PDB file of C-alpha atoms in Angstrom:
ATOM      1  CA  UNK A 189      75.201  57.074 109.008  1.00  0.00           C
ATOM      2  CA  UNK A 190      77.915  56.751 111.596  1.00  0.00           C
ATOM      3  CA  UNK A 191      80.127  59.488 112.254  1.00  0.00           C
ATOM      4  CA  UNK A 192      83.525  58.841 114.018  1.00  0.00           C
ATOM      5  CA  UNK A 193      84.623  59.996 116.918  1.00  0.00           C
ATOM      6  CA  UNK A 194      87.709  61.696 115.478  1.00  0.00           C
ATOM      7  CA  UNK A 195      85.753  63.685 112.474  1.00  0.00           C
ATOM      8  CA  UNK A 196      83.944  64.827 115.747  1.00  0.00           C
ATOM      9  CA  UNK A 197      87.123  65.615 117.746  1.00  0.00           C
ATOM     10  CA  UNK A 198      88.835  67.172 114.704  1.00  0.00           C
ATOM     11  CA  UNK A 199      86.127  70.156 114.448  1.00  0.00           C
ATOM     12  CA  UNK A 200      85.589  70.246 118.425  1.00  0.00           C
ATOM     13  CA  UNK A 201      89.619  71.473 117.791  1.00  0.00           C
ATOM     14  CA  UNK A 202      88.687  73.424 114.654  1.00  0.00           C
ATOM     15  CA  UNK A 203      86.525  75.705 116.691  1.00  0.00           C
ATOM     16  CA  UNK A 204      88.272  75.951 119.847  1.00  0.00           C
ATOM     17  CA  UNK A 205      91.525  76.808 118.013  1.00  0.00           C
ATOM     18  CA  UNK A 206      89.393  79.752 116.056  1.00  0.00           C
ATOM     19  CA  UNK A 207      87.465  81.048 119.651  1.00  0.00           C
ATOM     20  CA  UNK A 208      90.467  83.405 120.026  1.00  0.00           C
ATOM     21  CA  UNK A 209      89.635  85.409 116.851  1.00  0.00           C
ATOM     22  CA  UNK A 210      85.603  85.259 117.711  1.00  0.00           C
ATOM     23  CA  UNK A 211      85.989  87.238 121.113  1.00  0.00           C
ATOM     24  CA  UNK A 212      83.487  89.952 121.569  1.00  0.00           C
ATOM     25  CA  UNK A 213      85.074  93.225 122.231  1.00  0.00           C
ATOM     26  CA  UNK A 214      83.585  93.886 125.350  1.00  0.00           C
ATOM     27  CA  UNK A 215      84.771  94.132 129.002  1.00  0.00           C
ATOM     28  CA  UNK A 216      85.267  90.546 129.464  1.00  0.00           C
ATOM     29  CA  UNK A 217      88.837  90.513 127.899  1.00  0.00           C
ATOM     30  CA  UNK A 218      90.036  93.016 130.382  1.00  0.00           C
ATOM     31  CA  UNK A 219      91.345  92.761 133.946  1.00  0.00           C
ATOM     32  CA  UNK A 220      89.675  94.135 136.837  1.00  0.00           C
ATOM     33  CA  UNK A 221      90.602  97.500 137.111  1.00  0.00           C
ATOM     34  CA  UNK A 222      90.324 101.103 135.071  1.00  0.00           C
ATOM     35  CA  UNK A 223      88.060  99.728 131.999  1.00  0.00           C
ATOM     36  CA  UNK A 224      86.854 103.117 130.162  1.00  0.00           C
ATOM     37  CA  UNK A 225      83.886 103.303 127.938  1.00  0.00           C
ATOM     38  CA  UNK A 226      82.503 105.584 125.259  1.00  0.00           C
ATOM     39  CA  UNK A 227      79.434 107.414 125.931  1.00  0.00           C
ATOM     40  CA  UNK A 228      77.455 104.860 124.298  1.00  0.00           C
ATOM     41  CA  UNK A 229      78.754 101.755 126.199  1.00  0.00           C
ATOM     42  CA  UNK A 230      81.344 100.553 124.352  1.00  0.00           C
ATOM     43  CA  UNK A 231      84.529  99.271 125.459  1.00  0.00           C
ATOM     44  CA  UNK A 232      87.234 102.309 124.672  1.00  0.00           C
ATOM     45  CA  UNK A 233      90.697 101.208 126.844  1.00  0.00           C
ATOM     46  CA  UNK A 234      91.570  98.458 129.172  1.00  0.00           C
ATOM     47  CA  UNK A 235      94.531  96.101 130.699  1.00  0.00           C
ATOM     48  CA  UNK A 236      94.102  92.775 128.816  1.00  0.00           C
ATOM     49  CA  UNK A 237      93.843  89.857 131.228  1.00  0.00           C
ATOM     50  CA  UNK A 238      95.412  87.668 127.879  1.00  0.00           C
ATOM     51  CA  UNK A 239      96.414  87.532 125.028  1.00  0.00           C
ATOM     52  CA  UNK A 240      93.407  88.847 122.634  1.00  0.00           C
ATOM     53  CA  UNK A 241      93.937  89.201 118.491  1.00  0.00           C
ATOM     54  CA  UNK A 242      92.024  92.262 117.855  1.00  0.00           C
ATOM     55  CA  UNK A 243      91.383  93.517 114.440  1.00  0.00           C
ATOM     56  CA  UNK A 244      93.678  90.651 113.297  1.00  0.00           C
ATOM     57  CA  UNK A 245      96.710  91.465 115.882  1.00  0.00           C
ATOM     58  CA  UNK A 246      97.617  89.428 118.817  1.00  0.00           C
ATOM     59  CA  UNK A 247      97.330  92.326 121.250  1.00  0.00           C
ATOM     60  CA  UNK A 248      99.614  91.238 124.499  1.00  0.00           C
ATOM     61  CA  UNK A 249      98.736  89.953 127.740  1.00  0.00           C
ATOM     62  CA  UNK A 250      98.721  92.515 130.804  1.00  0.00           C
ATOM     63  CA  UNK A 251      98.955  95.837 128.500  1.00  0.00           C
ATOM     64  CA  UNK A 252      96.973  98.268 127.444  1.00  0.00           C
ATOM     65  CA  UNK A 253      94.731  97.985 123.977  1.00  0.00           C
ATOM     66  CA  UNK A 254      92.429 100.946 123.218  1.00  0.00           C
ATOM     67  CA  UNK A 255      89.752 100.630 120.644  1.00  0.00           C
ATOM     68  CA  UNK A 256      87.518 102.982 118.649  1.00  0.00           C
ATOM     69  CA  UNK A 257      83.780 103.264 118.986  1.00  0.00           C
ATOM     70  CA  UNK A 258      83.725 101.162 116.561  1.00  0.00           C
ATOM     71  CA  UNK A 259      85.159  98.053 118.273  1.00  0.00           C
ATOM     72  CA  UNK A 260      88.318  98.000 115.881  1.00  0.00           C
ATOM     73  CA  UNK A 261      92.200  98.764 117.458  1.00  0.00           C
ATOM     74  CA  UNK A 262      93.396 101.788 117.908  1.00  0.00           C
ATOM     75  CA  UNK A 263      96.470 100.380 119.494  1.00  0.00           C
ATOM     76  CA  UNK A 264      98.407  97.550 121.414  1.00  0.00           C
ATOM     77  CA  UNK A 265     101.552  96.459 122.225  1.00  0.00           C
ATOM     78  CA  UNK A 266     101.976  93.572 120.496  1.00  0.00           C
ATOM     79  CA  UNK A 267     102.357  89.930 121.608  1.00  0.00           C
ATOM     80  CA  UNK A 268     104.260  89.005 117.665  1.00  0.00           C
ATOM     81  CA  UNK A 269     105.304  90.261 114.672  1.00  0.00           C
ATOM     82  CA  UNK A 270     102.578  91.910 112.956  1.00  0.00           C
ATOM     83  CA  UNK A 271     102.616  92.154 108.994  1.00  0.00           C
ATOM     84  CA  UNK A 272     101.150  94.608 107.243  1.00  0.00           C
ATOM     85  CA  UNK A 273     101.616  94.706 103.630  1.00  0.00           C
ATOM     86  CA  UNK A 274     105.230  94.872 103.158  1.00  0.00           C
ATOM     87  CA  UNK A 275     105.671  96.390 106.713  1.00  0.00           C
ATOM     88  CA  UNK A 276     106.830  93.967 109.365  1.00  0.00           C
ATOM     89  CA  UNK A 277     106.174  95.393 113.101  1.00  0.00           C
ATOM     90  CA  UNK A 278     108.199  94.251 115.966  1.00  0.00           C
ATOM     91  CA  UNK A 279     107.069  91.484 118.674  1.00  0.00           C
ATOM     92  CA  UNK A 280     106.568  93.757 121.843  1.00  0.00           C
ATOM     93  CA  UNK A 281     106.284  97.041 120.244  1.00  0.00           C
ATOM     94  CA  UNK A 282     103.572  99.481 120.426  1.00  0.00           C
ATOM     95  CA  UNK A 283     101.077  99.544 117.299  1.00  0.00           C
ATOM     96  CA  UNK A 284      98.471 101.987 116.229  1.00  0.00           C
ATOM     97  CA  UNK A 285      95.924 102.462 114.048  1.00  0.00           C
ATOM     98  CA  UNK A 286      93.712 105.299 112.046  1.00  0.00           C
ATOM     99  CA  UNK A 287      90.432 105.500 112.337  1.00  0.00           C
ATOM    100  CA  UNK A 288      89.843 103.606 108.588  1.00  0.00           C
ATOM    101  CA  UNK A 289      92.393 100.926 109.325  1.00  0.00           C
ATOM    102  CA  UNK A 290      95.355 101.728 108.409  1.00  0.00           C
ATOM    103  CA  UNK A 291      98.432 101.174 109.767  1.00  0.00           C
ATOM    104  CA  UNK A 292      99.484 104.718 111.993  1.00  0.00           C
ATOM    105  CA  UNK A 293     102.522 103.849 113.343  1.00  0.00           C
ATOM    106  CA  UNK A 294     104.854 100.422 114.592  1.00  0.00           C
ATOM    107  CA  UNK A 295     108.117  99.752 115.604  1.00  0.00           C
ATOM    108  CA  UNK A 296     109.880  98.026 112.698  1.00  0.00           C
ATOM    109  CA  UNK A 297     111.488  94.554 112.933  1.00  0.00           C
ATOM    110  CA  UNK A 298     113.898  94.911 109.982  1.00  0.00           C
ATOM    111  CA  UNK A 299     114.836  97.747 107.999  1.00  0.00           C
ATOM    112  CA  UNK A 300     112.587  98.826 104.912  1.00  0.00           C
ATOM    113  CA  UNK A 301     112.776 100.920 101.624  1.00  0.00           C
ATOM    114  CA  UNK A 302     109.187 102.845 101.594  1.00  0.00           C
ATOM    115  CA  UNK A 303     108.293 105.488  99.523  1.00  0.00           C
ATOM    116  CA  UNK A 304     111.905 105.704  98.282  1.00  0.00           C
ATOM    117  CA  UNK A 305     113.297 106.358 101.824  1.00  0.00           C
ATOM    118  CA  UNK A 306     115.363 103.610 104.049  1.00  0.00           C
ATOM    119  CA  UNK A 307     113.867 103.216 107.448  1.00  0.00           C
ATOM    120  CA  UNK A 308     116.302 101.428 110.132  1.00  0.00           C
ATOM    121  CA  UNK A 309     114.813  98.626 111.794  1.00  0.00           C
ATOM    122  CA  UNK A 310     113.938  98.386 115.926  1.00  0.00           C
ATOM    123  CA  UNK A 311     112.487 102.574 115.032  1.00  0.00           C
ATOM    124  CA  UNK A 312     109.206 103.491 115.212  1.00  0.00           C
ATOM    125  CA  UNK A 313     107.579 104.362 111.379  1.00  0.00           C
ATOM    126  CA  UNK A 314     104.584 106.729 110.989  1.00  0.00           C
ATOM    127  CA  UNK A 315     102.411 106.712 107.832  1.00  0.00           C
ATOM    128  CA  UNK A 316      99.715 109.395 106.840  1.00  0.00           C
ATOM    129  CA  UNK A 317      96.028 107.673 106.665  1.00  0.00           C
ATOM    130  CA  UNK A 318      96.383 106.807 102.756  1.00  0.00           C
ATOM    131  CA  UNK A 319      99.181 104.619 103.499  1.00  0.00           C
ATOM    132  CA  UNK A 320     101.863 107.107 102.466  1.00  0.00           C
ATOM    133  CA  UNK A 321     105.183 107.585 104.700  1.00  0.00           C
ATOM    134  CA  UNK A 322     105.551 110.192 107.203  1.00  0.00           C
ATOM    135  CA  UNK A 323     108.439 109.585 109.155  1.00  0.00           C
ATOM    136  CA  UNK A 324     110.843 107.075 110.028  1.00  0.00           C
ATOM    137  CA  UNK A 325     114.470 107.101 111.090  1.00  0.00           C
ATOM    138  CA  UNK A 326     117.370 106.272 108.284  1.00  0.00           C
ATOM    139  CA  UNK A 327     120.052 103.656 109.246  1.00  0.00           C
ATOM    140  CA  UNK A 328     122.778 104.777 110.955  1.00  0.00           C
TER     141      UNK A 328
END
């Protein structure tokens, strides 16, 4: 059976374009400079020498992304808009996480209704670990 050369190029592209999302968390997406580690070994904080989509958010080039022990983010700054749920988290802003994955807190790209309460957009939004709101800033 003969198998062309572009079926062959296609998924030579399919993986490439998915390598991004297959990174190990380790040391080797950090630049040279103050890497910390947990007692254990594992990567805790860094300076990203790229862009790196951790725990399913592009995490920007040349800041800071800290992770828990368990390799999953605790927070970036974000290289785009981030989506969670119904929550939409500005390109640039800081994000954080809880411990069990959860959105902690973002800088909002547009304004939201959560919980019953109006949060302005370009403010930062904090939610409790079950998801509920704990703060955000009204319109003005």
């Amino acid at each position: 059976m003969k198998v062309s050369s572009t079926i062959i190029a296609a998924v030579c592209m399919i993986f490439l374009a998915n390598a991004g999302a297959c990174l190990a968390i380790d040391q080797s997406i950090c630049t040279p400079g103050e890497i910390t580690y947990y007692p254990g070994g594992q990567l805790k904080s860094c300076t990203l020498k790229d862009d790196v989509i951790v725990s399913g958010v592009k995490c920007k080039q040349y800041a800071s992304v800290t992770l828990f022990q368990s390799g999953t983010l605790q927070s970036c700054v974000t290289s785009d808009y981030f989506n969670y749920g119904d929550i939409t988290c500005n390109q640039y802003g800081q994000v954080s996480f809880h411990a069990n994955g959860k959105l902690d807190t973002c800088n909002l790209s547009k304004s939201l209704t959560i919980d019953g309460k109006t949060c302005a957009a370009f403010e930062n939004i904090s939610l409790f670990e079950n998801g509920k709101l704990k703060s955000c800033s009204a319109p003005h």
